[in-house]
XYZ file of C-alpha atoms in Angstrom:
525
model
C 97.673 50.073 95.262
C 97.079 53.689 97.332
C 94.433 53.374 99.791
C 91.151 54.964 98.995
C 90.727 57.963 101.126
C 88.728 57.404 103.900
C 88.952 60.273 106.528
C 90.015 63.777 106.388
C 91.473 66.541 108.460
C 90.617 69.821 107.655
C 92.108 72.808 110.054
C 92.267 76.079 108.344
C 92.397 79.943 109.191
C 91.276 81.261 106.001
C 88.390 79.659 104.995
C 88.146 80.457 101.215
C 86.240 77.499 99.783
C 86.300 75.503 102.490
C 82.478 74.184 103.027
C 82.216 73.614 99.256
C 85.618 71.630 99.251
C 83.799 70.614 102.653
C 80.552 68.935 101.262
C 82.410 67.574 98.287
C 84.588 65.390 100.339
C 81.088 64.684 102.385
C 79.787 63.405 99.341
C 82.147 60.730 98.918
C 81.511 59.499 102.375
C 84.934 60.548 103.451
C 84.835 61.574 107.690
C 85.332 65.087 108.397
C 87.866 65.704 111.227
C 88.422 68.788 112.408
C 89.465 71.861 115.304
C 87.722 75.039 116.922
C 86.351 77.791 114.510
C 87.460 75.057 111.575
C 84.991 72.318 113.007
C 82.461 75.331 113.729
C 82.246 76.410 110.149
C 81.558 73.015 108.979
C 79.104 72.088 111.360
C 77.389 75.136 110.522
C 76.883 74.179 107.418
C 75.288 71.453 108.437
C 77.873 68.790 108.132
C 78.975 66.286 110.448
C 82.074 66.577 111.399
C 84.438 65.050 114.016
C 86.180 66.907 116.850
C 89.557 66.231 117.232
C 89.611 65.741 120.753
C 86.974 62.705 119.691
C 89.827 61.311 118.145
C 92.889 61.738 120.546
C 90.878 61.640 123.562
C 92.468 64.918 124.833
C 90.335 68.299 125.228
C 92.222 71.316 123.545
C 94.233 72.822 125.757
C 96.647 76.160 126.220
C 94.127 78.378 125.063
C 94.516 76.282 121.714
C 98.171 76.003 121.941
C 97.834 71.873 122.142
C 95.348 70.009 120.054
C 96.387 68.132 117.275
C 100.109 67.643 118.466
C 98.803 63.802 119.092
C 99.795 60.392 118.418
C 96.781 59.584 116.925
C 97.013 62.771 114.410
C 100.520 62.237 113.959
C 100.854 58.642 113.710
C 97.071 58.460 111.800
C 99.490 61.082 108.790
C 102.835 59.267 109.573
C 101.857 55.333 109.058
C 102.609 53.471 106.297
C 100.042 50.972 106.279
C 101.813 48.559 103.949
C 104.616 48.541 106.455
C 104.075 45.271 108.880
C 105.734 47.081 111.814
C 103.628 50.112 111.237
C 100.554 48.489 110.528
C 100.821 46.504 114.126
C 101.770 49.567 115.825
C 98.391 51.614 114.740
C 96.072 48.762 115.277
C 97.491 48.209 118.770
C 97.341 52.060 119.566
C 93.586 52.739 117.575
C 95.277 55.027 115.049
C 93.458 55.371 111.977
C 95.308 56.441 108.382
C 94.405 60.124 107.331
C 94.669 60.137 103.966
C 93.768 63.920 103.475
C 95.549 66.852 105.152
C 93.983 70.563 104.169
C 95.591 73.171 106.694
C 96.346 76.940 105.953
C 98.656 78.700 109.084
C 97.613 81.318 111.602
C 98.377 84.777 110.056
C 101.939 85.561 111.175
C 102.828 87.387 108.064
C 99.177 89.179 108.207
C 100.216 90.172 112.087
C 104.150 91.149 111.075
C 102.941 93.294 107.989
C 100.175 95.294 110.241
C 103.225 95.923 112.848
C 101.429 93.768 115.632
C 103.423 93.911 118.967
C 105.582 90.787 120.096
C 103.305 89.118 122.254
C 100.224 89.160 119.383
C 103.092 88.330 116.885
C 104.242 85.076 119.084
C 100.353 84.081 119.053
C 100.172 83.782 115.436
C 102.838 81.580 115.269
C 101.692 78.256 114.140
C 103.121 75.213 115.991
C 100.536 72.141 115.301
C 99.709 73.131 111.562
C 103.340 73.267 110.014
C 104.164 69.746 112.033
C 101.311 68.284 110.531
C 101.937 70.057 107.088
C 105.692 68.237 107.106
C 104.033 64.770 108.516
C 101.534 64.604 105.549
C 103.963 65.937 102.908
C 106.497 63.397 104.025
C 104.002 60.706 103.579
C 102.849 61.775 100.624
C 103.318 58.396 98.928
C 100.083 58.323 100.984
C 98.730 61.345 102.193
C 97.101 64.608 99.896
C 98.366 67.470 101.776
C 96.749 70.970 100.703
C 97.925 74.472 101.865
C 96.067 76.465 99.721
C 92.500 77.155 98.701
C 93.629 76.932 95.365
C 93.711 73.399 95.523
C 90.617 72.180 96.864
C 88.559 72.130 93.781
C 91.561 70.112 91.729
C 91.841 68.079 94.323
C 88.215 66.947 94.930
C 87.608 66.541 91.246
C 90.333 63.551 91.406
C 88.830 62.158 94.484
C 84.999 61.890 92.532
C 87.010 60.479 89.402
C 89.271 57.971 91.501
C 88.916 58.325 95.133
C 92.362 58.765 95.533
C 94.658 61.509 93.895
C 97.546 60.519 91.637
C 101.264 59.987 92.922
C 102.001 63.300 90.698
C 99.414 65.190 92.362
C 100.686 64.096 95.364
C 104.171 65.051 94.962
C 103.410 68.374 93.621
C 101.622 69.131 96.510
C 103.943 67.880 99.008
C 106.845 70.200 97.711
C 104.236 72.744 97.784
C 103.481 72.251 101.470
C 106.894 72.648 102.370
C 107.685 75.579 100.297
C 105.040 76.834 102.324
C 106.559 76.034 105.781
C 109.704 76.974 104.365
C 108.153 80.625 103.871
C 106.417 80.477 107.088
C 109.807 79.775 109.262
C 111.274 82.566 107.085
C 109.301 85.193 107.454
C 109.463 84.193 111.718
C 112.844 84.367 111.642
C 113.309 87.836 109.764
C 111.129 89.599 111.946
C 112.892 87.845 115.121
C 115.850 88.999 113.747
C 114.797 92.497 113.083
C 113.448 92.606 116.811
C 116.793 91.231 118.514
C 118.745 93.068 116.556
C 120.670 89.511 114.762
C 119.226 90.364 111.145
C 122.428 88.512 110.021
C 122.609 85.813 111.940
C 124.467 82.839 111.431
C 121.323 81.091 109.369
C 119.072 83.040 106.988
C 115.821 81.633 104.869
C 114.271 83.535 102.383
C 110.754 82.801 101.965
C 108.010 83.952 99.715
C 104.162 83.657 97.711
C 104.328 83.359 93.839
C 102.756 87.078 92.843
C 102.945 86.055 89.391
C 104.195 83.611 87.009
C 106.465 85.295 84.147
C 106.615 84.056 80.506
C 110.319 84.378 80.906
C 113.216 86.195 82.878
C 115.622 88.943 81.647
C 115.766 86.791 78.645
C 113.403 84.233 76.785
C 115.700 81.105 77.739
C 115.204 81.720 81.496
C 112.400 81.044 83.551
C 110.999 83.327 85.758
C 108.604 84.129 89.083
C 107.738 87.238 91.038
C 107.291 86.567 94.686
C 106.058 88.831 97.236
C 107.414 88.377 100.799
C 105.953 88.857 104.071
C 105.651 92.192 105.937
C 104.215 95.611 104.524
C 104.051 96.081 101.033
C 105.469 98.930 99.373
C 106.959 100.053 95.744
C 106.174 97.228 92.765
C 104.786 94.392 94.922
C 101.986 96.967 96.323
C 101.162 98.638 92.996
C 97.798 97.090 91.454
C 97.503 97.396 87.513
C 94.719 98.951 85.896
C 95.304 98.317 82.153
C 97.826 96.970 79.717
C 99.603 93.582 78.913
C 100.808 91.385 81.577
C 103.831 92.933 83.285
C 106.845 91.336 82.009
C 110.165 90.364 84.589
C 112.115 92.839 82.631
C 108.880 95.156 83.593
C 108.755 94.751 87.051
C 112.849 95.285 87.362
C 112.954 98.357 85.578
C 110.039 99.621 87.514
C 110.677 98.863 90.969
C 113.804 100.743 90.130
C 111.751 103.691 89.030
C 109.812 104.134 92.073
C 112.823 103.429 93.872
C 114.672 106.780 92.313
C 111.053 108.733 92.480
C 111.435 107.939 96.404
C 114.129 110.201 96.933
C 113.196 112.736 94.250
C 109.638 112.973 94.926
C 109.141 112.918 98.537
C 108.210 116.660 98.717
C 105.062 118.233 98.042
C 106.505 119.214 94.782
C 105.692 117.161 91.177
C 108.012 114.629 90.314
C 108.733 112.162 86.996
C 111.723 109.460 86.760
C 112.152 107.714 83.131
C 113.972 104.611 83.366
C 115.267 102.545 80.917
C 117.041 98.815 81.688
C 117.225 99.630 85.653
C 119.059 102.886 85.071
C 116.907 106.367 84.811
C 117.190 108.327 81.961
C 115.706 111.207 83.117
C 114.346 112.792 86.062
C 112.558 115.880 87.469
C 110.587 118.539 89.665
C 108.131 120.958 88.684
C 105.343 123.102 89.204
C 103.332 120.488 87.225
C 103.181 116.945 86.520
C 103.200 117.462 82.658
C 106.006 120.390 83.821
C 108.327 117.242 85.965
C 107.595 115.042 82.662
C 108.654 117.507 80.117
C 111.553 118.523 81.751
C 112.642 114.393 82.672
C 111.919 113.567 78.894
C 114.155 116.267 77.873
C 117.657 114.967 79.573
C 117.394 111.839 77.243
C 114.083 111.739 74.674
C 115.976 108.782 72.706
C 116.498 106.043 75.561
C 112.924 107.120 77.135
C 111.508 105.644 74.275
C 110.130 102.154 75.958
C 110.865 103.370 79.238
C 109.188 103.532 82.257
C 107.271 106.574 83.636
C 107.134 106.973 87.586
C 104.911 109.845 88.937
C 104.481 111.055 92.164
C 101.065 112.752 92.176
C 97.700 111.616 90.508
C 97.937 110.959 86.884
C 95.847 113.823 84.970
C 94.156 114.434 81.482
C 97.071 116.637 80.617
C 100.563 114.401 81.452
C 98.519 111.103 80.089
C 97.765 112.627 76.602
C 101.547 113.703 76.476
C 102.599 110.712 77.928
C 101.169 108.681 75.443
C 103.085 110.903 72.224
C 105.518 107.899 72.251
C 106.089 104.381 72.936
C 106.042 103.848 76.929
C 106.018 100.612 79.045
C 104.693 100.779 81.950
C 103.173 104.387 83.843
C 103.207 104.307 87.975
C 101.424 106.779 89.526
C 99.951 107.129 93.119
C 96.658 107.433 91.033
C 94.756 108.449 88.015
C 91.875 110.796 86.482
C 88.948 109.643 85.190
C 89.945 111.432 82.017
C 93.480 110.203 82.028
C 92.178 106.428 82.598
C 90.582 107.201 79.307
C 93.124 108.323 77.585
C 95.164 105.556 78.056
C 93.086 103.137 77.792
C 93.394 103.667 73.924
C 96.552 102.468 73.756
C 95.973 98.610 75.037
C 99.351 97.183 75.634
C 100.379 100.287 77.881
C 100.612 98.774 81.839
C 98.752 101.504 83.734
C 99.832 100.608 88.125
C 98.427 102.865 90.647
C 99.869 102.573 94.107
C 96.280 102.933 95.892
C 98.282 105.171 98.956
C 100.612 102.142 99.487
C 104.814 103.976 100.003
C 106.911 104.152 97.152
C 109.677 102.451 99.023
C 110.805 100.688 102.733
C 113.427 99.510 104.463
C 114.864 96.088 104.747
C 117.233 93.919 102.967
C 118.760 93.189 99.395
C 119.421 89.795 98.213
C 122.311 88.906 95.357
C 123.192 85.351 93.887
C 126.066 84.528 93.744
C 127.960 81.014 93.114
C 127.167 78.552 95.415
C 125.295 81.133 97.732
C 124.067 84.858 98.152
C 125.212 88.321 99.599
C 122.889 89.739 101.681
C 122.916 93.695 102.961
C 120.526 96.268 104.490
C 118.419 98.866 101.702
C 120.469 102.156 101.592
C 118.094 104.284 102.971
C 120.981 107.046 103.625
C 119.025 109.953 102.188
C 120.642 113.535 100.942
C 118.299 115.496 103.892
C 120.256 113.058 106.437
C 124.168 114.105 105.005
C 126.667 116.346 106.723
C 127.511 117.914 103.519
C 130.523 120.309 103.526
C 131.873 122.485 101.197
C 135.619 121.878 100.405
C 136.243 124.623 97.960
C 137.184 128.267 98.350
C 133.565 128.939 96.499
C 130.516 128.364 98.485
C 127.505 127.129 96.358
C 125.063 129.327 95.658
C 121.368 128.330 97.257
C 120.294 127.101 93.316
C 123.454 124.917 92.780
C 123.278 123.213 96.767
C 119.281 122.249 95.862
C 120.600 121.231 92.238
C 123.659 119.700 93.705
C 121.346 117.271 96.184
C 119.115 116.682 93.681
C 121.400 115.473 91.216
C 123.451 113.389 94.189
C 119.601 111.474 94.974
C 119.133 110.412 91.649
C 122.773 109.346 91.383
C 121.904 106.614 94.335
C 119.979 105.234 91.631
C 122.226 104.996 88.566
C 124.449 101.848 88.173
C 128.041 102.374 89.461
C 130.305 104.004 88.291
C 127.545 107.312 88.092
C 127.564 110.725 86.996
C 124.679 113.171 86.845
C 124.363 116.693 85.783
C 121.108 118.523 86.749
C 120.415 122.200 86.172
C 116.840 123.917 87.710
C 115.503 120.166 89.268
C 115.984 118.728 86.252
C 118.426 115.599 85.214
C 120.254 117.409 81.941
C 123.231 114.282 80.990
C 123.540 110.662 82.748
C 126.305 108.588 82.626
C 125.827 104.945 83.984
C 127.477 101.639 84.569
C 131.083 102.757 83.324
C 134.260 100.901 84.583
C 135.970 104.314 84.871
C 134.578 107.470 86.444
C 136.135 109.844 84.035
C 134.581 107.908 80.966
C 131.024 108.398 82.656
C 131.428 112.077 83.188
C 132.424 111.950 79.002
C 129.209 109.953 78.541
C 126.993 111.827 80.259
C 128.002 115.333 78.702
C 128.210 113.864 75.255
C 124.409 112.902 75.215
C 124.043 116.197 76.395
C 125.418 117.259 73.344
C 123.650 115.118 71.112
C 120.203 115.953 72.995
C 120.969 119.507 72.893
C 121.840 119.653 69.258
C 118.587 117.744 68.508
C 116.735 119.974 70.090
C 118.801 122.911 68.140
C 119.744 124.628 71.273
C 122.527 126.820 70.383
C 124.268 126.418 74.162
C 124.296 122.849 75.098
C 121.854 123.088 78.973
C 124.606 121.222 80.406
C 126.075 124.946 80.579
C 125.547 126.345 84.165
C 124.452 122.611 85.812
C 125.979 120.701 88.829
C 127.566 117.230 88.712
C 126.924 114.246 90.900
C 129.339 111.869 91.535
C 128.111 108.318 93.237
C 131.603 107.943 94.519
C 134.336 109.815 95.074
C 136.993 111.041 91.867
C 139.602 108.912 92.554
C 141.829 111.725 90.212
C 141.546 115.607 89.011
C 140.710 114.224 85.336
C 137.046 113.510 86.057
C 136.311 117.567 87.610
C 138.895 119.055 85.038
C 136.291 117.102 82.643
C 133.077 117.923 84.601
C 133.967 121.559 84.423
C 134.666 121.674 80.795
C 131.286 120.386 79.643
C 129.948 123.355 81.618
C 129.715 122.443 85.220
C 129.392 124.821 87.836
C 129.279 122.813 90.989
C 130.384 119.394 92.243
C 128.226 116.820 94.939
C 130.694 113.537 95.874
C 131.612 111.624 98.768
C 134.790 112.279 98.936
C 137.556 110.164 100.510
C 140.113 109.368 97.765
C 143.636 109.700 98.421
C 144.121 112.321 95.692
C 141.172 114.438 97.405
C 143.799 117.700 97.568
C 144.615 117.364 94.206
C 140.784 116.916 93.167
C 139.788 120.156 95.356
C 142.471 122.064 93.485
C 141.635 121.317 90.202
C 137.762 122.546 91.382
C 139.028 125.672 92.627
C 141.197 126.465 89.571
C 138.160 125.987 87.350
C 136.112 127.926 89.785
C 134.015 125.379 90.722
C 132.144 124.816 93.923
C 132.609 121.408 95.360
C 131.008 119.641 98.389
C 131.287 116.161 99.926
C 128.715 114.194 101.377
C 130.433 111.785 102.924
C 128.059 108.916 102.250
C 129.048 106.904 99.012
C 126.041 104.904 96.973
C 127.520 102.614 94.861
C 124.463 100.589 92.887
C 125.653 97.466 90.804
């Protein structure tokens, strides 16, 4: 039979719900034991509580640095008092069981994400909380070990029911507590890695905090979590939602890739829109206007925008939402929103409405890939078109409209799955090809929606006439510029660096065609 609890230790930096959880354990007649602005709280609320230097018969020391890193804490967590040996090692030392552990951790990840210096970064490392987190979540067979507010009132319900929490309660919490400590050391180590320059060292955690529970993952079958991690927020994971059904995995994926793409496009004081659809965009623009950037984005592909997602760059307004709203849209992102537009979406109740509240669209840091039997880890590519040397390699120079054409089209390549072709005419996506196994096949692609989106709109020259083409890599042969130039291509962005690069740079100056490499490749897969 568990022991009844008797005593608990409660040593917390955030202090959500602490005095109620507090005076409920009070109630029970269960001892309070506790340290500095913990203990303070309490006794301010006029509990009684015990010091823990009362119990191990040391002061706190180290500005704070040593004070529950004790025998009489560890070994009061540690015992098992149905273990003989342990039993006659706790009466002969005056260790007393602790059947309750509630400890949250100094605020590392509050200090890394506000870009504290080293030395105020090393002080919010916790040392004494996460070894008492991992003593009481070992011994939970015993011990009810709580790292988050979240818990308390649970918890204490099953204490005034039973005076002791369940062995499932237990366990749940224990692999809580060291999920949490798992997160904790992760988050340390990143940003010790970042400083010293060993971001791939030869051991790498990923930690992070449950955001959201999903119904399901890319499909119904799977299951599914979105976890923040520790640092400064930016893109999805600082967006805030206003409005609309719960935001769906397949939701979150297909905008964080949005924002990502509106990053590049949109980081000038002009209006920009991205439409994505499954991760890839669809469409994409700059304008004088926000309704101006979404007219001309919905125009390169009005057929696979339907469900999409809508990324703006400026403050939502009357005008863009009522247009917006003309068909069937997932989720809108915007920086913010109108009064006016709020209202105008809010008639249409399943539409997710996120505003970014000021928070960046994007950051650096690193991508993580499963793979079988472990991951592939690699630094953002934050290689940006301003940044290329970009060279022209033809006998034509581009003209000053195809070169701003030509580097749009090449940024909102970066964000089209490998292998990628985009034509753009006047800051404007016009044809997208994405995710083919052969380059040639998604130049073909992208003109022939061209086609069929030109013919819809009963254009009697296709706009692909007189655009640029983006390239994500380089043409590994003539075929995909002999192509490009056909379907009405004036211009050429790619890396360059194939083997047959003479015999691509011929073909573009016998069709007249102004090519330029960038030198910097973006393959997305």
């Amino acid at each position: 039979m568990t022991e009844t609890v008797r005593r608990a230790l409660l040593s917390v930096s955030d202090k959500t719900g602490l005095v109620a959880f507090a005076s409920r354990l009070a109630a029970l007649r269960i001892e309070l034991i506790s340290t500095g602005g913990t203990a303070k709280a309490l006794a301010a609320a006029g509990l009684a509580v015990t010091d823990v230097s009362a119990v191990t018969g040391f002061p706190e020391i180290m500005d704070g640095r040593v004070k529950t890193l004790h025998p009489k804490i560890h070994g009061g967590l540690l015992g098992v008092t149905s273990d003989p040996a342990h039993a006659t090692a706790m009466q002969a030392h005056g260790i007393e069981p602790i059947g309750l552990l509630a400890v949250n951790l100094y605020p590392f990840e509050e200090a890394m994400g506000r870009g504290a210096a080293w030395d105020e970064a090393i002080e919010n490392i916790d040392v004494g909380g996460p070894a008492m987190i991992r003593a009481a979540a070992k011994n939970h067979a015993l011990v009810t070990v709580i790292v988050d507010p979240a818990d308390y009132d649970d918890v204490a319900t099953e204490l005034e029911k039973n005076a002791q929490t369940s062995i499932t309660t237990r366990r749940r919490l224990a692999g809580k507590a060291f999920a949490r400590t798992a997160s904790y050391d992760a988050a340390i180590s990143q940003w010790m890695g970042e400083a010293t320059g060993e971001r791939f060292g030869q051991y790498f955690a990923i930690g992070g905090n449950r955001r959201q529970a999903l119904r399901y993952g890319e499909n119904p079958h799977q299951q599914a979590a979105f976890y923040g991690t520790a640092g400064k927020a930016f893109g999805i994971a600082a967006a805030r939602q206003l409005q609309g059904k719960e935001l769906s995995y397949n939701n979150i994926n297909d905008t964080d890739a949005a924002l990502e793409c509106l990053a590049e496009v949109g980081a000038g004081e002009t209006a920009a829109c991205v439409i994505v659809k499954h991760a890839n965009p669809c469409g994409a623009a700059v304008g004088g206007s926000l309704i101006e950037a979404y007219e001309k984005a919905l125009a390169c592909d009005p057929v696979s925008a339907f469900g999409g997602i809508i990324a703006f760059n400026r403050r939502l307004d009357a005008d863009t939402a009522a247009r917006v709203v003309e068909i069937f849209t997932e989720v809108i992102v915007a920086p913010a929103a109108d009064h006016d537009a709020l209202e105008i979406i809010s008639r249409k109740k399943n539409l997710r409405l996120l505003v970014l509240d000021g928070q960046p669209l994007s950051g650096p840091g690193l991508m993580v890939k499963s793979v079988g039997g472990g991951f592939l880890l690699q630094a953002r590519d934050m290689a940006s078109a301003a940044a290329m040397n970009v060279r022209t390699v033809t006998r034509r120079q581009p003209t000053e409209a195809e070169m701003a054409d030509l580097l749009f089209a090449f940024r909102v390549a970066k964000h089209v799955k490998s292998n990628a072709i985009v034509y753009a005419k006047n800051g404007a996506t016009v044809g997208i090809g994405a995710g083919q196994m052969s380059r040639v096949d998604a130049v073909r692609i992208a003109a022939r929606k061209n086609a069929d989106v030109s013919r819809a709109a009963g254009l009697l020259v296709p706009s692909i006439h007189g655009s640029v083409a983006a390239s994500d890599a380089f043409f590994p042969f003539a075929d995909g510029v002999i192509e490009a130039a056909e379907a009405g291509a004036t211009a050429i962005i790619q890396p360059g660096g194939s083997l047959q690069d003479n015999e691509v740079i011929r073909a573009a100056d016998e069709a007249g065609l102004a090519m330029v490499f960038t030198g910097i490749r973006h393959f997305r897969h």
